[in-house]
């Protein structure tokens, strides 16, 4: 194998694929990145039996070939190379990398022992990469981080014809986003539970291209697999098993009170007031026709309060939230004005963007369970 | 443990003294370890019995009054105790039982007043000023404590009631065993002066020797000696301290110890266990008990830890910090089981398991993050209902089905005889209610 590649393209490819390399792999070869040079360019692949990532970059190839090199070491080297073309050449069992006056010789891993990457499942449909990236980011933040409840560490993807729905919950909040997309078949109906972190990383990386292809292996006795492709990158991930909570029944159909607040001032105020809230302590919001008062802190500790203008329909009400969860939701609604709908101080609040007309169903809903102040 | 110091008969345990101003109680269990052992071995009641190590270097930890009559005393070498009282039965100590009984006794004290200063497992000072309205005077409080300790723990104690800590302590030593003595505030000097100097706190063998050489034998002798003389003989600090004590002056206040940093329970199996089902059931029982104690202390804890001791005494602990504090047995159990399962012990032989809740904070004012789809009444409320049933009907009145002995549903596996090693075929670990 012998080839020449642009430094930035190589760095992007190696650093991205090396991210998914396992720390303690079941097999030594999984510490390697697979470099394959051929007519289509150089493809770089990493795999940990859960997730595979592959990216193809343009090169000037003198000789095709296939080699497995220690991934993290290669990533460290490539990251620090000067901005000059990089030459890679296989000499016996070693790879020689030269860039300007710098020269590295790397040992290789037995490429014949490297497992075959999972095949890309059948394409299910496509959508704009930036739209997908933004939607995933809105939802993935509500996924659980506790591995003792694996089902909640995933984002549920539901495909119903031309509508794609993403949902995630850690039981404290639930984020649901619906968006249009282009299915391969108009009557396509499918669901998948994808590890939230993998999905978020992938959706972000795929914004480098204009479009994202989603591929799903459904049915059958084998393990479920999802694939994403776009901008020369492709990722496959094993799906999570288990039943995602029946979240639709949690979405309230009606509300007894509605607040409309300018998002940015509320975010600023919540951050300020939360400074005095001890760990896990809530921020209290008191709504009335006069606006909303944010408060935090205890009788013996530091206290803070701040009043904001806000639109309010309903009886005066106080409710308390974990400040970080509230800020997550306010950041995710992605709107100048946030609508907060309530049914009671111990019932979930629904955060949505500005309502254009009463009765509109928002395409993004962030349900947030309040904190009960117990005596 | 009662100190070895002997207080000779002074004023009789006599007529009800005036308890006005006597807000300090010193409560001392009578022959604590021995009394607890007697509960488990009633056949030894009325016989001389000694608790302590029986080896060549064994020491007497406690003895029944029948043994003490032969001169057996705490901290005495066992070989000497054996010579003094050859017919005494010697029992090795079971410390778990003592600390359990102690916790129960201290809980009784804390139900009277938060101002409880434990000195050891078996004695404590109480400041009862805030409780007199509820219970009546200090004497009545002392009587109530004595009755309650005997009723709930099956052991007796002696109570000294006085206006200061050290007089209260002398009072309880004076009326032992199974007695109560009020030293009226205006009778302190009369009570103290006939006592030997060794009765005073801080007078050990050496000090006693010095005082004896000065011809000072009683507290009254000490009181009659100019403080300068005592200071010359004993040093300025000790001299003035003893002079003050001899006149009954002791202004140290009852200082409650910090509340527990953690609450836990552990169980040493009667025989080593390798059946994971038995271990899981024991973890369930310990989780329930720990959570009940956390609730009883009006606290919540954020970290759950388990302790595993293998047959070879290797001991490991594992802990997990929860997203938020809890006092719910089911949450403690789920966390404990998660930690246990993560160890992948298979069928390792275990000697002991324990469950502990750490990072305690007052439950009062604790904010609780609610869960989506959570019912208004959940496990927390169910367990609070169990607490109420337990207070009314006794421990184990309501418990997870896994902890009900199928052979005798009215008794738990721990109803009296321990049987965690008896495989329970019908029930699985976990709740089945």
mmCIF file with all atom_site columns, C-alpha atoms in Angstrom, chain B residues 221-289:
data_model
loop_
_atom_site.group_PDB
_atom_site.id
_atom_site.type_symbol
_atom_site.label_atom_id
_atom_site.label_alt_id
_atom_site.label_comp_id
_atom_site.label_asym_id
_atom_site.label_entity_id
_atom_site.label_seq_id
_atom_site.pdbx_PDB_ins_code
_atom_site.Cartn_x
_atom_site.Cartn_y
_atom_site.Cartn_z
_atom_site.occupancy
_atom_site.B_iso_or_equiv
_atom_site.pdbx_formal_charge
_atom_site.auth_seq_id
_atom_site.auth_comp_id
_atom_site.auth_asym_id
_atom_site.auth_atom_id
_atom_site.pdbx_PDB_model_num
ATOM 1  C CA . UNK B 1 221 ? -11.688 15.791  103.313 1.00 0.00 ? 221 UNK B CA 1
ATOM 2  C CA . UNK B 1 222 ? -10.948 17.112  99.847  1.00 0.00 ? 222 UNK B CA 1
ATOM 3  C CA . UNK B 1 223 ? -13.536 19.876  100.163 1.00 0.00 ? 223 UNK B CA 1
ATOM 4  C CA . UNK B 1 224 ? -12.058 20.981  103.474 1.00 0.00 ? 224 UNK B CA 1
ATOM 5  C CA . UNK B 1 225 ? -8.569  21.306  102.009 1.00 0.00 ? 225 UNK B CA 1
ATOM 6  C CA . UNK B 1 226 ? -7.516  24.705  100.598 1.00 0.00 ? 226 UNK B CA 1
ATOM 7  C CA . UNK B 1 227 ? -7.407  24.622  96.819  1.00 0.00 ? 227 UNK B CA 1
ATOM 8  C CA . UNK B 1 228 ? -3.804  25.897  96.885  1.00 0.00 ? 228 UNK B CA 1
ATOM 9  C CA . UNK B 1 229 ? -2.740  22.807  98.811  1.00 0.00 ? 229 UNK B CA 1
ATOM 10 C CA . UNK B 1 230 ? -4.405  20.531  96.265  1.00 0.00 ? 230 UNK B CA 1
ATOM 11 C CA . UNK B 1 231 ? -2.840  22.475  93.407  1.00 0.00 ? 231 UNK B CA 1
ATOM 12 C CA . UNK B 1 232 ? 0.622   22.098  94.927  1.00 0.00 ? 232 UNK B CA 1
ATOM 13 C CA . UNK B 1 233 ? 0.111   18.353  95.308  1.00 0.00 ? 233 UNK B CA 1
ATOM 14 C CA . UNK B 1 234 ? -1.621  17.605  92.047  1.00 0.00 ? 234 UNK B CA 1
ATOM 15 C CA . UNK B 1 235 ? -0.847  20.474  89.711  1.00 0.00 ? 235 UNK B CA 1
ATOM 16 C CA . UNK B 1 236 ? -2.897  23.618  89.178  1.00 0.00 ? 236 UNK B CA 1
ATOM 17 C CA . UNK B 1 237 ? -5.502  22.213  86.785  1.00 0.00 ? 237 UNK B CA 1
ATOM 18 C CA . UNK B 1 238 ? -6.271  18.932  88.538  1.00 0.00 ? 238 UNK B CA 1
ATOM 19 C CA . UNK B 1 239 ? -6.148  20.589  91.939  1.00 0.00 ? 239 UNK B CA 1
ATOM 20 C CA . UNK B 1 240 ? -8.750  23.210  91.194  1.00 0.00 ? 240 UNK B CA 1
ATOM 21 C CA . UNK B 1 241 ? -10.848 20.720  89.244  1.00 0.00 ? 241 UNK B CA 1
ATOM 22 C CA . UNK B 1 242 ? -11.047 18.296  92.171  1.00 0.00 ? 242 UNK B CA 1
ATOM 23 C CA . UNK B 1 243 ? -11.751 21.097  94.591  1.00 0.00 ? 243 UNK B CA 1
ATOM 24 C CA . UNK B 1 244 ? -14.675 22.207  92.443  1.00 0.00 ? 244 UNK B CA 1
ATOM 25 C CA . UNK B 1 245 ? -16.014 18.669  92.126  1.00 0.00 ? 245 UNK B CA 1
ATOM 26 C CA . UNK B 1 246 ? -15.760 18.154  95.867  1.00 0.00 ? 246 UNK B CA 1
ATOM 27 C CA . UNK B 1 247 ? -18.182 21.041  96.305  1.00 0.00 ? 247 UNK B CA 1
ATOM 28 C CA . UNK B 1 248 ? -20.448 19.651  93.602  1.00 0.00 ? 248 UNK B CA 1
ATOM 29 C CA . UNK B 1 249 ? -19.493 22.252  91.050  1.00 0.00 ? 249 UNK B CA 1
ATOM 30 C CA . UNK B 1 250 ? -19.537 20.848  87.509  1.00 0.00 ? 250 UNK B CA 1
ATOM 31 C CA . UNK B 1 251 ? -20.767 23.105  84.762  1.00 0.00 ? 251 UNK B CA 1
ATOM 32 C CA . UNK B 1 252 ? -20.134 20.813  81.807  1.00 0.00 ? 252 UNK B CA 1
ATOM 33 C CA . UNK B 1 253 ? -23.276 20.589  79.730  1.00 0.00 ? 253 UNK B CA 1
ATOM 34 C CA . UNK B 1 254 ? -24.744 17.544  78.054  1.00 0.00 ? 254 UNK B CA 1
ATOM 35 C CA . UNK B 1 255 ? -23.350 17.649  74.534  1.00 0.00 ? 255 UNK B CA 1
ATOM 36 C CA . UNK B 1 256 ? -25.251 15.521  72.086  1.00 0.00 ? 256 UNK B CA 1
ATOM 37 C CA . UNK B 1 257 ? -22.991 13.671  69.705  1.00 0.00 ? 257 UNK B CA 1
ATOM 38 C CA . UNK B 1 258 ? -23.223 14.430  66.031  1.00 0.00 ? 258 UNK B CA 1
ATOM 39 C CA . UNK B 1 259 ? -25.972 12.482  64.368  1.00 0.00 ? 259 UNK B CA 1
ATOM 40 C CA . UNK B 1 260 ? -24.829 9.378   62.536  1.00 0.00 ? 260 UNK B CA 1
ATOM 41 C CA . UNK B 1 261 ? -23.016 9.930   59.286  1.00 0.00 ? 261 UNK B CA 1
ATOM 42 C CA . UNK B 1 262 ? -24.387 6.676   58.008  1.00 0.00 ? 262 UNK B CA 1
ATOM 43 C CA . UNK B 1 263 ? -26.935 4.071   58.979  1.00 0.00 ? 263 UNK B CA 1
ATOM 44 C CA . UNK B 1 264 ? -26.523 0.420   58.187  1.00 0.00 ? 264 UNK B CA 1
ATOM 45 C CA . UNK B 1 265 ? -27.128 -3.138  59.175  1.00 0.00 ? 265 UNK B CA 1
ATOM 46 C CA . UNK B 1 266 ? -25.116 -6.251  58.621  1.00 0.00 ? 266 UNK B CA 1
ATOM 47 C CA . UNK B 1 267 ? -25.551 -9.928  59.260  1.00 0.00 ? 267 UNK B CA 1
ATOM 48 C CA . UNK B 1 268 ? -23.018 -12.620 59.968  1.00 0.00 ? 268 UNK B CA 1
ATOM 49 C CA . UNK B 1 269 ? -24.471 -15.869 58.719  1.00 0.00 ? 269 UNK B CA 1
ATOM 50 C CA . UNK B 1 270 ? -24.564 -18.690 61.253  1.00 0.00 ? 270 UNK B CA 1
ATOM 51 C CA . UNK B 1 271 ? -22.827 -20.801 58.621  1.00 0.00 ? 271 UNK B CA 1
ATOM 52 C CA . UNK B 1 272 ? -21.071 -19.546 55.493  1.00 0.00 ? 272 UNK B CA 1
ATOM 53 C CA . UNK B 1 273 ? -23.487 -19.077 52.607  1.00 0.00 ? 273 UNK B CA 1
ATOM 54 C CA . UNK B 1 274 ? -22.915 -19.715 48.916  1.00 0.00 ? 274 UNK B CA 1
ATOM 55 C CA . UNK B 1 275 ? -26.513 -19.619 47.683  1.00 0.00 ? 275 UNK B CA 1
ATOM 56 C CA . UNK B 1 276 ? -27.101 -16.303 45.870  1.00 0.00 ? 276 UNK B CA 1
ATOM 57 C CA . UNK B 1 277 ? -30.823 -16.548 46.614  1.00 0.00 ? 277 UNK B CA 1
ATOM 58 C CA . UNK B 1 278 ? -30.149 -16.543 50.332  1.00 0.00 ? 278 UNK B CA 1
ATOM 59 C CA . UNK B 1 279 ? -27.737 -13.634 49.951  1.00 0.00 ? 279 UNK B CA 1
ATOM 60 C CA . UNK B 1 280 ? -30.292 -11.662 47.968  1.00 0.00 ? 280 UNK B CA 1
ATOM 61 C CA . UNK B 1 281 ? -32.964 -12.297 50.551  1.00 0.00 ? 281 UNK B CA 1
ATOM 62 C CA . UNK B 1 282 ? -30.625 -11.189 53.302  1.00 0.00 ? 282 UNK B CA 1
ATOM 63 C CA . UNK B 1 283 ? -29.825 -8.037  51.335  1.00 0.00 ? 283 UNK B CA 1
ATOM 64 C CA . UNK B 1 284 ? -33.552 -7.412  51.076  1.00 0.00 ? 284 UNK B CA 1
ATOM 65 C CA . UNK B 1 285 ? -34.008 -7.789  54.813  1.00 0.00 ? 285 UNK B CA 1
ATOM 66 C CA . UNK B 1 286 ? -31.028 -5.567  55.613  1.00 0.00 ? 286 UNK B CA 1
ATOM 67 C CA . UNK B 1 287 ? -32.149 -2.949  53.066  1.00 0.00 ? 287 UNK B CA 1
ATOM 68 C CA . UNK B 1 288 ? -35.612 -2.847  54.621  1.00 0.00 ? 288 UNK B CA 1
ATOM 69 C CA . UNK B 1 289 ? -34.215 -2.519  58.096  1.00 0.00 ? 289 UNK B CA 1
#
